[in-house]
Amino acid sequence: MNRSISSLVLFVSLFIALNSNAQQAKPVSAPSAAGSAENNSVFDGQTWWNYVKVLADDKLEGRDTGSRGEHTAEEYAVKQLKAAGAQPAGVNGFYQPVKFVSRQIVEKDCSLALVKDGKREPLILGQDAIISTRVMPAAEVSAPLVFAGYGLKIPEQNYDDFSDIDVKGKLVVILSGSPSEVPSALASHYQTGSERWKTLKAAGALGMISIPNPASMDVPWARISLNRAHPTMDLDYPEFNETAGEQLVAVINPASADKLFEGSGHTFAELAALGKDRKPLPRFPLTVSLEAKTKVDTQKVESSNVVAVLPGSDSDLKNEYVVLSAHIDHVGIGAPVNGDRIYNGAMDNGSGSALLLDMAASFKKHPEKLRRSLLLVLVTGEEKGLLGSKYFAAHPTVPAKSMVADVNEDMFLPIVPLKVLTVYGLAESDVGDRVREAAQEFGVPVQPDPQPLRNVFIRSDQYNFIKHGVPSVMVDVSFEPGSPEQQIFKDWLTNRYHAPSDDVNQPVNLETAAKFEDIIRTVLVNLADTTARPEWKQDSFFRRYATGE
Ligand SMILES: [Zn+2]
């Protein structure tokens, strides 16, 4: 899953130690499936785990976008897809090349300082603040600051944080998150970097300083800060430059945020308490200005998406595609944690890539007549901001209108017994209904996003399909709010998410993985075989991308 959006916008548990003390148990083996779903059971968990073990091996060095390790992972995936009888559906065989520009902060030549009454107070980079390279920053920026609450303008809800403040020529300070009256999918949409910049630009602002909402930080500040020198990437094509003109994006450590509010009559504790419960936030000018000097090195990087097809059997419907997508890249080699520098990404997203390969193999082992074709898309650059899928959705290797649905799998986390699934986008299209039906066959209930503040709906590749009108969902193993499993997931995010310990030595539940795959397979078969195309719900916000309204 993509953290950069989250590291700009949101976050969990600041105070939990970096050292993982979770037990290093071996995976439990899967007993044979039982109950009503027995006949539908195709997977055993072990074949899935075998793929994960290859993709998350230290030799693949964390599969950073454009790296040797990622290339090796893709070669391996292509070999497996060929063995499963899938046909190439990229541009060069299975591959669709994608060009990137990488940006790395040269921190020794950068500075941030707060200025008040002619007095400069430097912010310590890493400790107090981070300059984001997601946007190419201007070399020098000096501007007054204004606090704009959540910094959102949502016409559908008549919500506007900019209606009563002047942000012209200023840097806008925001608390990440959204007010509770805004539905989570809509809130997520308006918190993407490109939507935020549209709003800020229209209001005349120069850039954004975000303060993570301590109530929803996925990764503690110490870990975010640790990897701030890691390069970011962008697609290297003019058509994708959505932040042109944005002069600065920076993130302030919540623990240092009070420095911004001095003399404003407000404290960060007061604002964070409101943000925690998604209550309305005040907006007000700040008494300090910000001076920024930045230096960023850029470099060209090349990578590829991998695209394969299992052709459908129906003479007409085979020209339509059900997409199964997963990102194969991860974050590579980074700052060491407990002496380990390789961020293996076993769950993120070795797990989803493995599911895709396992799924392809299952259709060879258990042939099933699929009426529509199944398009298997392993994307690159997800961790850099959903970039491979952004490129693919804009330049699909099959006709754009022929993609009837996307089921995306990213970090589905089979780490607890399977009691409930979360379906991101459950209420948005009837793909959600098909997932509900399929899960029911296996006795598993589904629920919508239980933690809307984490913005998961926009944090993985399904979002780019959605923006091109394709009804999409992402499905995860989940927990019921308030259950003991909730703590297991929270600990996982704190200790292993985007950390070197997301590796093959962590405990996983192969029985859950198998059942999960069975459910996803049932969904895919349903989508491929039901004559009616999936549709957006009439009241879905995202329907506009399909209808162009
Ligand atoms: Zn990730």
GROMACS .gro file of N, CA and C in nm, residues 281-346:
model
  198
  281LEU      N    1  -1.311   2.216   1.238
  281LEU     CA    2  -1.190   2.285   1.284
  281LEU      C    3  -1.201   2.433   1.253
  282PRO      N    4  -1.144   2.517   1.341
  282PRO     CA    5  -1.140   2.661   1.310
  282PRO      C    6  -1.040   2.687   1.198
  283ARG      N    7  -1.052   2.801   1.131
  283ARG     CA    8  -0.950   2.844   1.033
  283ARG      C    9  -0.908   2.984   1.074
  284PHE      N   10  -0.779   3.012   1.066
  284PHE     CA   11  -0.730   3.141   1.115
  284PHE      C   12  -0.590   3.169   1.062
  285PRO      N   13  -0.554   3.297   1.048
  285PRO     CA   14  -0.418   3.328   1.005
  285PRO      C   15  -0.319   3.297   1.116
  286LEU      N   16  -0.196   3.259   1.079
  286LEU     CA   17  -0.092   3.234   1.178
  286LEU      C   18  -0.002   3.357   1.186
  287THR      N   19   0.066   3.370   1.298
  287THR     CA   20   0.148   3.491   1.316
  287THR      C   21   0.289   3.468   1.263
  288VAL      N   22   0.321   3.345   1.224
  288VAL     CA   23   0.456   3.316   1.172
  288VAL      C   24   0.452   3.298   1.020
  289SER      N   25   0.565   3.329   0.957
  289SER     CA   26   0.584   3.299   0.814
  289SER      C   27   0.683   3.184   0.803
  290LEU      N   28   0.692   3.127   0.684
  290LEU     CA   29   0.788   3.018   0.663
  290LEU      C   30   0.885   3.058   0.553
  291GLU      N   31   1.013   3.030   0.578
  291GLU     CA   32   1.116   3.047   0.474
  291GLU      C   33   1.171   2.910   0.440
  292ALA      N   34   1.171   2.877   0.313
  292ALA     CA   35   1.223   2.745   0.274
  292ALA      C   36   1.328   2.762   0.167
  293LYS      N   37   1.437   2.685   0.181
  293LYS     CA   38   1.536   2.669   0.074
  293LYS      C   39   1.541   2.520   0.045
  294THR      N   40   1.535   2.486  -0.082
  294THR     CA   41   1.536   2.342  -0.112
  294THR      C   42   1.635   2.311  -0.224
  295LYS      N   43   1.687   2.188  -0.219
  295LYS     CA   44   1.770   2.139  -0.329
  295LYS      C   45   1.731   1.992  -0.350
  296VAL      N   46   1.701   1.961  -0.475
  296VAL     CA   47   1.656   1.825  -0.507
  296VAL      C   48   1.735   1.776  -0.628
  297ASP      N   49   1.792   1.656  -0.618
  297ASP     CA   50   1.857   1.591  -0.733
  297ASP      C   51   1.755   1.508  -0.809
  298THR      N   52   1.760   1.514  -0.941
  298THR     CA   53   1.667   1.431  -1.019
  298THR      C   54   1.743   1.332  -1.106
  299GLN      N   55   1.676   1.223  -1.140
  299GLN     CA   56   1.737   1.116  -1.217
  299GLN      C   57   1.626   1.044  -1.295
  300LYS      N   58   1.659   0.995  -1.414
  300LYS     CA   59   1.559   0.920  -1.492
  300LYS      C   60   1.562   0.772  -1.450
  301VAL      N   61   1.444   0.710  -1.444
  301VAL     CA   62   1.434   0.569  -1.405
  301VAL      C   63   1.336   0.500  -1.501
  302GLU      N   64   1.368   0.377  -1.537
  302GLU     CA   65   1.274   0.303  -1.622
  302GLU      C   66   1.229   0.174  -1.555
  303SER      N   67   1.102   0.146  -1.571
  303SER     CA   68   1.049   0.020  -1.520
  303SER      C   69   0.938  -0.026  -1.613
  304SER      N   70   0.861  -0.126  -1.571
  304SER     CA   71   0.753  -0.178  -1.655
  304SER      C   72   0.639  -0.229  -1.570
  305ASN      N   73   0.519  -0.221  -1.625
  305ASN     CA   74   0.409  -0.303  -1.576
  305ASN      C   75   0.417  -0.438  -1.648
  306VAL      N   76   0.357  -0.540  -1.587
  306VAL     CA   77   0.348  -0.672  -1.651
  306VAL      C   78   0.200  -0.699  -1.676
  307VAL      N   79   0.166  -0.734  -1.800
  307VAL     CA   80   0.025  -0.754  -1.835
  307VAL      C   81   0.008  -0.887  -1.908
  308ALA      N   82  -0.086  -0.968  -1.861
  308ALA     CA   83  -0.112  -1.099  -1.922
  308ALA      C   84  -0.261  -1.120  -1.932
  309VAL      N   85  -0.301  -1.210  -2.022
  309VAL     CA   86  -0.444  -1.236  -2.036
  309VAL      C   87  -0.473  -1.385  -2.038
  310LEU      N   88  -0.582  -1.423  -1.971
  310LEU     CA   89  -0.640  -1.557  -1.987
  310LEU      C   90  -0.765  -1.535  -2.072
  311PRO      N   91  -0.761  -1.575  -2.200
  311PRO     CA   92  -0.871  -1.540  -2.290
  311PRO      C   93  -1.002  -1.606  -2.250
  312GLY      N   94  -1.111  -1.532  -2.267
  312GLY     CA   95  -1.243  -1.585  -2.236
  312GLY      C   96  -1.291  -1.678  -2.346
  313SER      N   97  -1.402  -1.748  -2.319
  313SER     CA   98  -1.449  -1.851  -2.412
  313SER      C   99  -1.568  -1.803  -2.497
  314ASP      N  100  -1.632  -1.695  -2.454
  314ASP     CA  101  -1.751  -1.650  -2.526
  314ASP      C  102  -1.708  -1.563  -2.645
  315SER      N  103  -1.765  -1.589  -2.762
  315SER     CA  104  -1.714  -1.521  -2.882
  315SER      C  105  -1.727  -1.369  -2.872
  316ASP      N  106  -1.829  -1.319  -2.805
  316ASP     CA  107  -1.841  -1.174  -2.788
  316ASP      C  108  -1.774  -1.125  -2.660
  317LEU      N  109  -1.812  -1.190  -2.549
  317LEU     CA  110  -1.766  -1.140  -2.419
  317LEU      C  111  -1.615  -1.150  -2.402
  318LYS      N  112  -1.549  -1.236  -2.480
  318LYS     CA  113  -1.404  -1.248  -2.462
  318LYS      C  114  -1.331  -1.118  -2.497
  319ASN      N  115  -1.399  -1.028  -2.567
  319ASN     CA  116  -1.339  -0.898  -2.596
  319ASN      C  117  -1.357  -0.799  -2.481
  320GLU      N  118  -1.416  -0.846  -2.374
  320GLU     CA  119  -1.424  -0.765  -2.252
  320GLU      C  120  -1.334  -0.829  -2.146
  321TYR      N  121  -1.285  -0.744  -2.055
  321TYR     CA  122  -1.184  -0.790  -1.959
  321TYR      C  123  -1.224  -0.761  -1.815
  322VAL      N  124  -1.208  -0.864  -1.733
  322VAL     CA  125  -1.213  -0.845  -1.588
  322VAL      C  126  -1.067  -0.829  -1.545
  323VAL      N  127  -1.036  -0.719  -1.479
  323VAL     CA  128  -0.897  -0.693  -1.441
  323VAL      C  129  -0.872  -0.741  -1.298
  324LEU      N  130  -0.765  -0.817  -1.281
  324LEU     CA  131  -0.714  -0.846  -1.147
  324LEU      C  132  -0.579  -0.774  -1.140
  325SER      N  133  -0.567  -0.679  -1.047
  325SER     CA  134  -0.443  -0.601  -1.041
  325SER      C  135  -0.376  -0.613  -0.905
  326ALA      N  136  -0.245  -0.597  -0.905
  326ALA     CA  137  -0.166  -0.598  -0.781
  326ALA      C  138  -0.034  -0.529  -0.811
  327HIS      N  139   0.020  -0.457  -0.715
  327HIS     CA  140   0.151  -0.396  -0.743
  327HIS      C  141   0.262  -0.490  -0.701
  328ILE      N  142   0.364  -0.496  -0.786
  328ILE     CA  143   0.475  -0.588  -0.761
  328ILE      C  144   0.593  -0.513  -0.699
  329ASP      N  145   0.595  -0.381  -0.709
  329ASP     CA  146   0.707  -0.305  -0.652
  329ASP      C  147   0.690  -0.292  -0.500
  330HIS      N  148   0.800  -0.265  -0.433
  330HIS     CA  149   0.794  -0.222  -0.292
  330HIS      C  150   0.899  -0.112  -0.274
  331VAL      N  151   0.945  -0.088  -0.154
  331VAL     CA  152   1.024   0.034  -0.130
  331VAL      C  153   1.175   0.012  -0.132
  332GLY      N  154   1.220  -0.114  -0.152
  332GLY     CA  155   1.362  -0.137  -0.173
  332GLY      C  156   1.446  -0.146  -0.048
  333ILE      N  157   1.566  -0.089  -0.058
  333ILE     CA  158   1.661  -0.092   0.054
  333ILE      C  159   1.654   0.045   0.120
  334GLY      N  160   1.648   0.046   0.252
  334GLY     CA  161   1.633   0.174   0.322
  334GLY      C  162   1.716   0.177   0.449
  335ALA      N  163   1.682   0.272   0.534
  335ALA     CA  164   1.753   0.285   0.661
  335ALA      C  165   1.733   0.157   0.743
  336PRO      N  166   1.840   0.109   0.808
  336PRO     CA  167   1.827  -0.017   0.882
  336PRO      C  168   1.737  -0.004   1.006
  337VAL      N  169   1.658  -0.107   1.030
  337VAL     CA  170   1.582  -0.119   1.155
  337VAL      C  171   1.625  -0.253   1.213
  338ASN      N  172   1.674  -0.253   1.336
  338ASN     CA  173   1.730  -0.373   1.398
  338ASN      C  174   1.833  -0.439   1.307
  339GLY      N  175   1.913  -0.357   1.241
  339GLY     CA  176   2.023  -0.408   1.160
  339GLY      C  177   1.982  -0.460   1.023
  340ASP      N  178   1.854  -0.453   0.989
  340ASP     CA  179   1.807  -0.507   0.860
  340ASP      C  180   1.772  -0.390   0.768
  341ARG      N  181   1.833  -0.390   0.650
  341ARG     CA  182   1.811  -0.279   0.557
  341ARG      C  183   1.715  -0.314   0.444
  342ILE      N  184   1.681  -0.442   0.431
  342ILE     CA  185   1.599  -0.483   0.317
  342ILE      C  186   1.451  -0.482   0.356
  343TYR      N  187   1.377  -0.396   0.289
  343TYR     CA  188   1.234  -0.384   0.312
  343TYR      C  189   1.166  -0.483   0.216
  344ASN      N  190   1.149  -0.607   0.263
  344ASN     CA  191   1.112  -0.716   0.173
  344ASN      C  192   0.972  -0.704   0.114
  345GLY      N  193   0.880  -0.642   0.186
  345GLY     CA  194   0.746  -0.627   0.133
  345GLY      C  195   0.678  -0.761   0.107
  346ALA      N  196   0.683  -0.851   0.205
  346ALA     CA  197   0.619  -0.982   0.189
  346ALA      C  198   0.467  -0.965   0.176
   0.00000   0.00000   0.00000
